[in-house]
PDB file of C-alpha atoms and ligand atoms in Angstrom:
ATOM      1  CA  MET A   1     -64.407  90.851  -5.978  1.00 52.00           C
ATOM      2  CA  SER A   2     -66.923  88.517  -4.084  1.00 80.00           C
ATOM      3  CA  ASP A   3     -65.085  87.943  -1.084  1.00 95.00           C
ATOM      4  CA  PRO A   4     -62.897  91.066  -0.083  1.00 97.00           C
ATOM      5  CA  LYS A   5     -59.996  90.111   1.789  1.00 98.00           C
ATOM      6  CA  ILE A   6     -59.442  93.331   3.527  1.00 98.00           C
ATOM      7  CA  ILE A   7     -61.226  94.632   6.773  1.00 98.00           C
ATOM      8  CA  ILE A   8     -60.436  97.905   7.140  1.00 98.00           C
ATOM      9  CA  ALA A   9     -61.285  98.947  11.110  1.00 98.00           C
ATOM     10  CA  LEU A  10     -63.209 102.160  11.517  1.00 98.00           C
ATOM     11  CA  ASP A  11     -61.612 103.319  14.649  1.00 97.00           C
ATOM     12  CA  PHE A  12     -63.356 106.926  14.942  1.00 98.00           C
ATOM     13  CA  PRO A  13     -64.866 108.583  17.945  1.00 97.00           C
ATOM     14  CA  SER A  14     -68.386 109.243  15.560  1.00 98.00           C
ATOM     15  CA  ALA A  15     -70.239 108.735  12.743  1.00 98.00           C
ATOM     16  CA  GLU A  16     -68.781 111.388  10.343  1.00 98.00           C
ATOM     17  CA  PRO A  17     -65.245 110.248   9.484  1.00 98.00           C
ATOM     18  CA  ALA A  18     -66.658 106.664   9.246  1.00 98.00           C
ATOM     19  CA  LEU A  19     -69.119 107.896   6.855  1.00 98.00           C
ATOM     20  CA  GLU A  20     -66.590 110.644   5.021  1.00 98.00           C
ATOM     21  CA  LEU A  21     -64.219 107.430   4.724  1.00 98.00           C
ATOM     22  CA  ALA A  22     -66.715 104.818   3.558  1.00 98.00           C
ATOM     23  CA  GLU A  23     -67.789 107.199   0.637  1.00 98.00           C
ATOM     24  CA  ARG A  24     -64.225 107.039  -0.344  1.00 97.00           C
ATOM     25  CA  LEU A  25     -64.135 103.632  -0.338  1.00 98.00           C
ATOM     26  CA  GLN A  26     -65.922 100.519  -2.535  1.00 97.00           C
ATOM     27  CA  PRO A  27     -67.685  97.615  -0.768  1.00 98.00           C
ATOM     28  CA  SER A  28     -66.351  95.490  -3.764  1.00 97.00           C
ATOM     29  CA  LEU A  29     -62.978  96.007  -2.500  1.00 98.00           C
ATOM     30  CA  CYS A  30     -63.094  95.848   1.366  1.00 98.00           C
ATOM     31  CA  ARG A  31     -65.322  94.837   4.288  1.00 98.00           C
ATOM     32  CA  LEU A  32     -65.494  97.278   7.547  1.00 98.00           C
ATOM     33  CA  LYS A  33     -65.044  96.909  11.133  1.00 98.00           C
ATOM     34  CA  VAL A  34     -66.934  98.408  13.720  1.00 98.00           C
ATOM     35  CA  GLY A  35     -65.653  98.384  17.227  1.00 98.00           C
ATOM     36  CA  LYS A  36     -66.673  99.291  20.773  1.00 98.00           C
ATOM     37  CA  GLU A  37     -65.929 102.658  20.813  1.00 97.00           C
ATOM     38  CA  LEU A  38     -67.585 103.456  17.149  1.00 98.00           C
ATOM     39  CA  PHE A  39     -70.592 101.225  18.187  1.00 98.00           C
ATOM     40  CA  THR A  40     -70.993 102.408  21.764  1.00 98.00           C
ATOM     41  CA  SER A  41     -71.146 106.367  20.260  1.00 97.00           C
ATOM     42  CA  THR A  42     -73.010 105.298  17.157  1.00 98.00           C
ATOM     43  CA  GLY A  43     -75.482 102.460  17.961  1.00 96.00           C
ATOM     44  CA  THR A  44     -77.003 100.431  15.166  1.00 98.00           C
ATOM     45  CA  LYS A  45     -77.924 103.591  13.086  1.00 98.00           C
ATOM     46  CA  LEU A  46     -74.301 103.709  11.549  1.00 98.00           C
ATOM     47  CA  LEU A  47     -73.966  99.914  10.797  1.00 98.00           C
ATOM     48  CA  GLU A  48     -77.801 100.540   8.829  1.00 98.00           C
ATOM     49  CA  GLN A  49     -76.024 103.686   7.078  1.00 98.00           C
ATOM     50  CA  LEU A  50     -72.935 101.456   6.402  1.00 98.00           C
ATOM     51  CA  MET A  51     -74.741  98.492   5.176  1.00 98.00           C
ATOM     52  CA  ARG A  52     -77.139 100.529   2.787  1.00 98.00           C
ATOM     53  CA  ARG A  53     -74.225 101.838   0.889  1.00 98.00           C
ATOM     54  CA  GLY A  54     -73.090  97.923   0.067  1.00 98.00           C
ATOM     55  CA  PHE A  55     -70.501  97.237   2.604  1.00 98.00           C
ATOM     56  CA  GLU A  56     -70.624  94.068   5.153  1.00 98.00           C
ATOM     57  CA  ILE A  57     -69.715  94.608   8.624  1.00 98.00           C
ATOM     58  CA  PHE A  58     -67.545  92.892  10.648  1.00 98.00           C
ATOM     59  CA  LEU A  59     -69.006  94.030  14.080  1.00 98.00           C
ATOM     60  CA  ASP A  60     -66.330  93.571  16.681  1.00 98.00           C
ATOM     61  CA  LEU A  61     -67.658  93.609  20.187  1.00 98.00           C
ATOM     62  CA  LYS A  62     -66.107  90.989  21.455  1.00 98.00           C
ATOM     63  CA  PHE A  63     -68.842  89.303  23.679  1.00 98.00           C
ATOM     64  CA  HIS A  64     -67.984  87.680  26.994  1.00 98.00           C
ATOM     65  CA  ASP A  65     -70.625  86.852  29.503  1.00 98.00           C
ATOM     66  CA  ILE A  66     -72.818  84.047  31.077  1.00 98.00           C
ATOM     67  CA  PRO A  67     -74.210  81.531  27.932  1.00 98.00           C
ATOM     68  CA  ASN A  68     -77.421  82.804  27.637  1.00 98.00           C
ATOM     69  CA  THR A  69     -76.505  86.817  27.463  1.00 98.00           C
ATOM     70  CA  THR A  70     -73.669  86.204  25.059  1.00 98.00           C
ATOM     71  CA  ALA A  71     -76.112  83.982  23.050  1.00 98.00           C
ATOM     72  CA  GLN A  72     -78.982  86.679  23.001  1.00 98.00           C
ATOM     73  CA  ALA A  73     -76.183  89.327  22.192  1.00 98.00           C
ATOM     74  CA  CYS A  74     -75.010  87.166  19.541  1.00 98.00           C
ATOM     75  CA  LYS A  75     -78.891  86.629  18.043  1.00 98.00           C
ATOM     76  CA  ALA A  76     -79.548  90.544  18.413  1.00 98.00           C
ATOM     77  CA  ALA A  77     -76.461  90.959  16.223  1.00 98.00           C
ATOM     78  CA  ALA A  78     -77.202  88.375  13.716  1.00 98.00           C
ATOM     79  CA  SER A  79     -80.736  90.230  13.241  1.00 98.00           C
ATOM     80  CA  LEU A  80     -79.017  93.193  12.125  1.00 98.00           C
ATOM     81  CA  GLY A  81     -77.584  91.418   9.156  1.00 98.00           C
ATOM     82  CA  VAL A  82     -73.739  92.032   9.910  1.00 98.00           C
ATOM     83  CA  TRP A  83     -71.257  89.200   8.422  1.00 98.00           C
ATOM     84  CA  MET A  84     -68.939  88.544  11.160  1.00 98.00           C
ATOM     85  CA  VAL A  85     -69.373  89.105  15.126  1.00 98.00           C
ATOM     86  CA  ASN A  86     -66.923  87.760  17.843  1.00 98.00           C
ATOM     87  CA  VAL A  87     -66.783  86.308  21.221  1.00 98.00           C
ATOM     88  CA  HIS A  88     -63.900  85.767  23.848  1.00 98.00           C
ATOM     89  CA  ALA A  89     -62.930  82.611  23.932  1.00 98.00           C
ATOM     90  CA  LEU A  90     -62.110  82.413  27.392  1.00 98.00           C
ATOM     91  CA  GLY A  91     -65.698  82.679  28.180  1.00 98.00           C
ATOM     92  CA  GLY A  92     -65.744  78.566  27.877  1.00 98.00           C
ATOM     93  CA  ARG A  93     -67.538  75.945  26.051  1.00 98.00           C
ATOM     94  CA  LYS A  94     -70.579  76.565  27.419  1.00 98.00           C
ATOM     95  CA  MET A  95     -70.730  80.302  26.059  1.00 99.00           C
ATOM     96  CA  LEU A  96     -69.043  79.473  23.001  1.00 98.00           C
ATOM     97  CA  GLU A  97     -72.074  76.524  22.321  1.00 98.00           C
ATOM     98  CA  ALA A  98     -74.359  79.064  23.067  1.00 98.00           C
ATOM     99  CA  ALA A  99     -73.410  81.715  21.000  1.00 98.00           C
ATOM    100  CA  SER A 100     -72.770  79.198  18.138  1.00 98.00           C
ATOM    101  CA  GLU A 101     -76.181  77.809  18.550  1.00 98.00           C
ATOM    102  CA  ALA A 102     -78.009  81.065  18.559  1.00 98.00           C
ATOM    103  CA  ILE A 103     -76.399  81.942  15.351  1.00 98.00           C
ATOM    104  CA  ALA A 104     -77.083  78.809  13.616  1.00 98.00           C
ATOM    105  CA  LYS A 105     -80.751  79.533  14.703  1.00 97.00           C
ATOM    106  CA  SER A 106     -80.673  82.907  13.301  1.00 96.00           C
ATOM    107  CA  LYS A 107     -82.319  83.619   9.831  1.00 95.00           C
ATOM    108  CA  GLN A 108     -79.406  85.420   8.603  1.00 95.00           C
ATOM    109  CA  GLN A 109     -76.038  83.839  10.135  1.00 97.00           C
ATOM    110  CA  PRO A 110     -72.713  85.855  10.206  1.00 98.00           C
ATOM    111  CA  LYS A 111     -69.635  84.151  10.856  1.00 98.00           C
ATOM    112  CA  LEU A 112     -68.853  83.629  14.256  1.00 98.00           C
ATOM    113  CA  ILE A 113     -65.140  83.906  15.532  1.00 98.00           C
ATOM    114  CA  ALA A 114     -63.351  84.252  18.742  1.00 98.00           C
ATOM    115  CA  VAL A 115     -60.639  86.202  20.211  1.00 97.00           C
ATOM    116  CA  THR A 116     -58.256  83.827  21.582  1.00 96.00           C
ATOM    117  CA  ILE A 117     -55.835  85.789  24.059  1.00 93.00           C
ATOM    118  CA  LEU A 118     -55.538  89.664  23.388  1.00 91.00           C
ATOM    119  CA  THR A 119     -52.366  90.281  21.639  1.00 84.00           C
ATOM    120  CA  SER A 120     -51.896  93.392  24.504  1.00 86.00           C
ATOM    121  CA  MET A 121     -51.481  90.376  27.096  1.00 88.00           C
ATOM    122  CA  ALA A 122     -47.754  89.297  27.498  1.00 90.00           C
ATOM    123  CA  GLN A 123     -47.082  85.951  29.416  1.00 92.00           C
ATOM    124  CA  GLN A 124     -46.412  87.946  32.842  1.00 94.00           C
ATOM    125  CA  ASP A 125     -50.010  89.252  32.535  1.00 94.00           C
ATOM    126  CA  LEU A 126     -51.218  85.539  32.061  1.00 95.00           C
ATOM    127  CA  ALA A 127     -49.141  84.555  35.073  1.00 96.00           C
ATOM    128  CA  GLU A 128     -50.747  87.645  37.091  1.00 97.00           C
ATOM    129  CA  ILE A 129     -54.397  86.016  36.442  1.00 96.00           C
ATOM    130  CA  GLY A 130     -53.115  82.605  37.326  1.00 97.00           C
ATOM    131  CA  ILE A 131     -52.624  81.051  33.901  1.00 96.00           C
ATOM    132  CA  SER A 132     -48.971  79.241  33.953  1.00 96.00           C
ATOM    133  CA  ALA A 133     -49.577  77.998  30.450  1.00 97.00           C
ATOM    134  CA  THR A 134     -47.391  79.798  27.877  1.00 95.00           C
ATOM    135  CA  LEU A 135     -49.320  82.396  25.455  1.00 92.00           C
ATOM    136  CA  ALA A 136     -48.744  79.692  22.507  1.00 92.00           C
ATOM    137  CA  GLU A 137     -50.363  76.760  24.460  1.00 95.00           C
ATOM    138  CA  MET A 138     -53.466  78.946  25.123  1.00 96.00           C
ATOM    139  CA  VAL A 139     -53.761  80.320  21.979  1.00 95.00           C
ATOM    140  CA  LEU A 140     -53.630  76.841  20.397  1.00 96.00           C
ATOM    141  CA  ARG A 141     -55.709  75.495  23.169  1.00 97.00           C
ATOM    142  CA  LEU A 142     -58.282  78.138  23.086  1.00 98.00           C
ATOM    143  CA  ALA A 143     -58.532  78.154  19.331  1.00 98.00           C
ATOM    144  CA  ALA A 144     -59.456  74.266  19.268  1.00 98.00           C
ATOM    145  CA  LEU A 145     -61.916  75.419  22.153  1.00 98.00           C
ATOM    146  CA  ALA A 146     -63.700  77.475  19.703  1.00 98.00           C
ATOM    147  CA  ARG A 147     -63.697  75.137  16.995  1.00 98.00           C
ATOM    148  CA  ASP A 148     -65.036  72.339  18.611  1.00 98.00           C
ATOM    149  CA  SER A 149     -67.699  74.536  19.967  1.00 98.00           C
ATOM    150  CA  GLY A 150     -68.894  75.265  16.194  1.00 98.00           C
ATOM    151  CA  LEU A 151     -67.034  78.301  15.799  1.00 98.00           C
ATOM    152  CA  ASP A 152     -66.078  79.474  12.513  1.00 98.00           C
ATOM    153  CA  GLY A 153     -62.693  80.367  13.218  1.00 98.00           C
ATOM    154  CA  VAL A 154     -60.680  83.094  15.305  1.00 98.00           C
ATOM    155  CA  VAL A 155     -58.804  86.295  15.433  1.00 97.00           C
ATOM    156  CA  CYS A 156     -55.163  85.948  15.716  1.00 94.00           C
ATOM    157  CA  SER A 157     -51.807  87.693  15.051  1.00 92.00           C
ATOM    158  CA  ALA A 158     -50.347  86.765  11.658  1.00 92.00           C
ATOM    159  CA  GLN A 159     -47.633  85.204  13.618  1.00 91.00           C
ATOM    160  CA  GLU A 160     -49.829  82.783  14.771  1.00 92.00           C
ATOM    161  CA  ALA A 161     -51.591  81.832  11.620  1.00 95.00           C
ATOM    162  CA  ALA A 162     -49.017  79.289   9.952  1.00 95.00           C
ATOM    163  CA  LEU A 163     -49.329  77.128  13.046  1.00 94.00           C
ATOM    164  CA  LEU A 164     -53.314  77.402  13.316  1.00 96.00           C
ATOM    165  CA  ARG A 165     -53.420  76.504  10.028  1.00 96.00           C
ATOM    166  CA  LYS A 166     -51.622  73.474  10.458  1.00 95.00           C
ATOM    167  CA  HIS A 167     -53.569  72.641  13.214  1.00 94.00           C
ATOM    168  CA  TYR A 168     -56.986  73.225  12.674  1.00 95.00           C
ATOM    169  CA  GLY A 169     -57.024  72.851   8.845  1.00 93.00           C
ATOM    170  CA  LYS A 170     -58.274  74.865   5.574  1.00 94.00           C
ATOM    171  CA  GLU A 171     -61.582  75.452   7.028  1.00 96.00           C
ATOM    172  CA  PHE A 172     -60.845  77.476   9.936  1.00 98.00           C
ATOM    173  CA  CYS A 173     -61.235  81.014   9.752  1.00 98.00           C
ATOM    174  CA  LEU A 174     -57.795  83.115  10.628  1.00 98.00           C
ATOM    175  CA  VAL A 175     -58.766  86.921  10.700  1.00 98.00           C
ATOM    176  CA  THR A 176     -55.515  88.655  11.396  1.00 97.00           C
ATOM    177  CA  PRO A 177     -55.031  92.525  12.734  1.00 96.00           C
ATOM    178  CA  GLY A 178     -51.383  93.923  13.029  1.00 93.00           C
ATOM    179  CA  ILE A 179     -50.781  94.262   9.272  1.00 95.00           C
ATOM    180  CA  ARG A 180     -48.565  96.966   7.935  1.00 95.00           C
ATOM    181  CA  PRO A 181     -47.420  97.394   4.481  1.00 93.00           C
ATOM    182  CA  ALA A 182     -43.614  97.409   3.804  1.00 87.00           C
ATOM    183  CA  GLN A 183     -43.286 100.786   4.022  1.00 83.00           C
ATOM    184  CA  ALA A 184     -46.167 101.770   6.277  1.00 86.00           C
ATOM    185  CA  ASN A 185     -45.702 103.173   9.831  1.00 88.00           C
ATOM    186  CA  LEU A 186     -45.716 100.845  12.499  1.00 89.00           C
ATOM    187  CA  ASP A 187     -47.827 102.886  15.226  1.00 89.00           C
ATOM    188  CA  ASP A 188     -48.197 101.257  17.947  1.00 86.00           C
ATOM    189  CA  GLN A 189     -48.377  98.014  16.578  1.00 82.00           C
ATOM    190  CA  SER A 190     -45.200  96.132  17.577  1.00 79.00           C
ATOM    191  CA  ARG A 191     -45.568  92.338  16.085  1.00 78.00           C
ATOM    192  CA  VAL A 192     -46.341  93.059  12.628  1.00 87.00           C
ATOM    193  CA  MET A 193     -46.446  91.199   8.885  1.00 94.00           C
ATOM    194  CA  THR A 194     -47.039  92.638   5.593  1.00 96.00           C
ATOM    195  CA  PRO A 195     -50.148  91.591   3.674  1.00 97.00           C
ATOM    196  CA  GLN A 196     -48.430  89.734   1.484  1.00 97.00           C
ATOM    197  CA  ALA A 197     -46.729  87.496   4.165  1.00 97.00           C
ATOM    198  CA  ALA A 198     -49.954  87.388   6.431  1.00 97.00           C
ATOM    199  CA  MET A 199     -51.645  85.864   3.363  1.00 97.00           C
ATOM    200  CA  GLN A 200     -48.924  83.152   2.789  1.00 96.00           C
ATOM    201  CA  ALA A 201     -48.994  82.419   6.012  1.00 96.00           C
ATOM    202  CA  GLY A 202     -52.555  81.186   6.271  1.00 97.00           C
ATOM    203  CA  ALA A 203     -54.769  84.411   6.902  1.00 97.00           C
ATOM    204  CA  ASN A 204     -58.159  84.569   5.583  1.00 98.00           C
ATOM    205  CA  TYR A 205     -58.773  88.417   6.292  1.00 98.00           C
ATOM    206  CA  LEU A 206     -56.426  91.166   7.063  1.00 98.00           C
ATOM    207  CA  VAL A 207     -57.634  93.517   9.843  1.00 98.00           C
ATOM    208  CA  ILE A 208     -56.106  96.768   8.423  1.00 98.00           C
ATOM    209  CA  GLY A 209     -56.929 100.317  10.227  1.00 97.00           C
ATOM    210  CA  ARG A 210     -54.298 103.048   9.968  1.00 96.00           C
ATOM    211  CA  PRO A 211     -52.457 102.056   7.046  1.00 97.00           C
ATOM    212  CA  ILE A 212     -55.871 102.958   4.957  1.00 98.00           C
ATOM    213  CA  THR A 213     -57.688 104.952   7.162  1.00 97.00           C
ATOM    214  CA  GLN A 214     -55.072 107.727   7.913  1.00 97.00           C
ATOM    215  CA  ALA A 215     -53.668 107.858   4.034  1.00 97.00           C
ATOM    216  CA  VAL A 216     -53.917 110.301   2.353  1.00 97.00           C
ATOM    217  CA  ASP A 217     -55.990 108.610  -0.407  1.00 97.00           C
ATOM    218  CA  PRO A 218     -57.654 105.931   1.175  1.00 98.00           C
ATOM    219  CA  LEU A 219     -59.015 103.824  -1.802  1.00 98.00           C
ATOM    220  CA  GLN A 220     -55.425 103.783  -3.350  1.00 97.00           C
ATOM    221  CA  ALA A 221     -54.068 102.331  -0.333  1.00 97.00           C
ATOM    222  CA  LEU A 222     -56.847  99.532  -0.455  1.00 98.00           C
ATOM    223  CA  LEU A 223     -56.003  99.146  -4.076  1.00 97.00           C
ATOM    224  CA  ASP A 224     -52.224  98.677  -3.367  1.00 97.00           C
ATOM    225  CA  ILE A 225     -52.750  96.138  -0.435  1.00 97.00           C
ATOM    226  CA  ASN A 226     -55.119  94.376  -2.527  1.00 97.00           C
ATOM    227  CA  LYS A 227     -52.687  94.430  -5.768  1.00 96.00           C
ATOM    228  CA  GLU A 228     -50.124  92.950  -3.317  1.00 95.00           C
ATOM    229  CA  ILE A 229     -52.038  90.213  -2.282  1.00 95.00           C
ATOM    230  CA  GLY A 230     -53.033  89.603  -5.805  1.00 90.00           C
ATOM    231  CA  VAL A 231     -56.728  90.292  -5.972  1.00 83.00           C
ATOM    232  CA  MET A 232     -57.997  91.274  -8.928  1.00 62.00           C
ATOM    233  CA  GLN A 233     -60.039  94.225  -8.798  1.00 61.00           C
TER     234      GLN A 233
HETATM  235  O1  C5P B 301     -54.886 100.729  12.923  1.00 81.26           O
HETATM  236  P1  C5P B 301     -54.277  99.259  13.021  1.00 81.26           P
HETATM  237  O2  C5P B 301     -53.964  98.636  11.661  1.00 81.26           O
HETATM  238  O3  C5P B 301     -53.168  99.098  14.235  1.00 81.26           O
HETATM  239  O4  C5P B 301     -55.861  98.679  13.474  1.00 81.26           O
HETATM  240  C1  C5P B 301     -55.769  97.657  13.857  1.00 81.26           C
HETATM  241  C2  C5P B 301     -57.155  97.347  14.304  1.00 81.26           C
HETATM  242  O5  C5P B 301     -57.413  95.931  15.017  1.00 81.26           O
HETATM  243  C3  C5P B 301     -57.710  97.997  15.554  1.00 81.26           C
HETATM  244  O6  C5P B 301     -59.094  98.227  15.198  1.00 81.26           O
HETATM  245  C4  C5P B 301     -57.662  96.804  16.715  1.00 81.26           C
HETATM  246  O7  C5P B 301     -58.190  97.166  17.869  1.00 81.26           O
HETATM  247  C5  C5P B 301     -57.314  95.630  16.198  1.00 81.26           C
HETATM  248  N1  C5P B 301     -57.285  94.560  16.654  1.00 81.26           N
HETATM  249  C6  C5P B 301     -55.460  94.523  17.170  1.00 81.26           C
HETATM  250  N2  C5P B 301     -55.075  93.366  17.458  1.00 81.26           N
HETATM  251  C7  C5P B 301     -55.551  92.293  18.379  1.00 81.26           C
HETATM  252  C8  C5P B 301     -56.968  92.131  17.751  1.00 81.26           C
HETATM  253  C9  C5P B 301     -57.450  93.392  17.607  1.00 81.26           C
HETATM  254  O8  C5P B 301     -54.904  95.429  16.299  1.00 81.26           O
HETATM  255  N3  C5P B 301     -54.807  91.244  18.510  1.00 81.26           N
END
């Protein structure tokens, strides 16, 4: 498979369980997401170990800083050879353009995507920080800003995917967490969609953690999900 759709969230506190899981998976069937916890505790060494095993990495560090600092962080991430990096769209146009330019100038060019509004935020959380627009308006507004600033796409809930796909066309990359196979435990996710429904809604890539990482047989869980979304393997 040349473009695996499943990005497995390696939400682990240290390198050992992450490498143990990677040993049980195959790079042709999935990509791996390394976030703030794992990266802070393991640094670039783990990324190198995972990439040496053939895995492509989504480095989920959600940069959000002044334009120059964000651009330099994106440049540094690009030089690591990761497949995808992200920033917060709330950093604004100047920051997004600086990030996008830094990636464009890099030798290796990861996909650059934006987080719009964190899905942990509800309407009253926006009101508390002085934003009176609705959540949906903010997601659309920030997705447009990301696209206009040269980014490849956004992280969004699967519920938002259809609307974003309709507004921003088929080239815009939609990465959706909050995915649960029909029979799976919801854990702490509340608004979930099945892998198949999320793909039908227009998602390009599905971020999936516990339904695979906590499965008795992670490879089988991954194979089942790939089968559900119609990926030949
Ligand atoms: O285990 P689970 O499938 O819920 O993991 C989902 C992953 O996606 C976690 O790494 C989580 O931090 C991330 N994520 C999310 N919702 C967002 C953005 C990221 O669940 N809006």
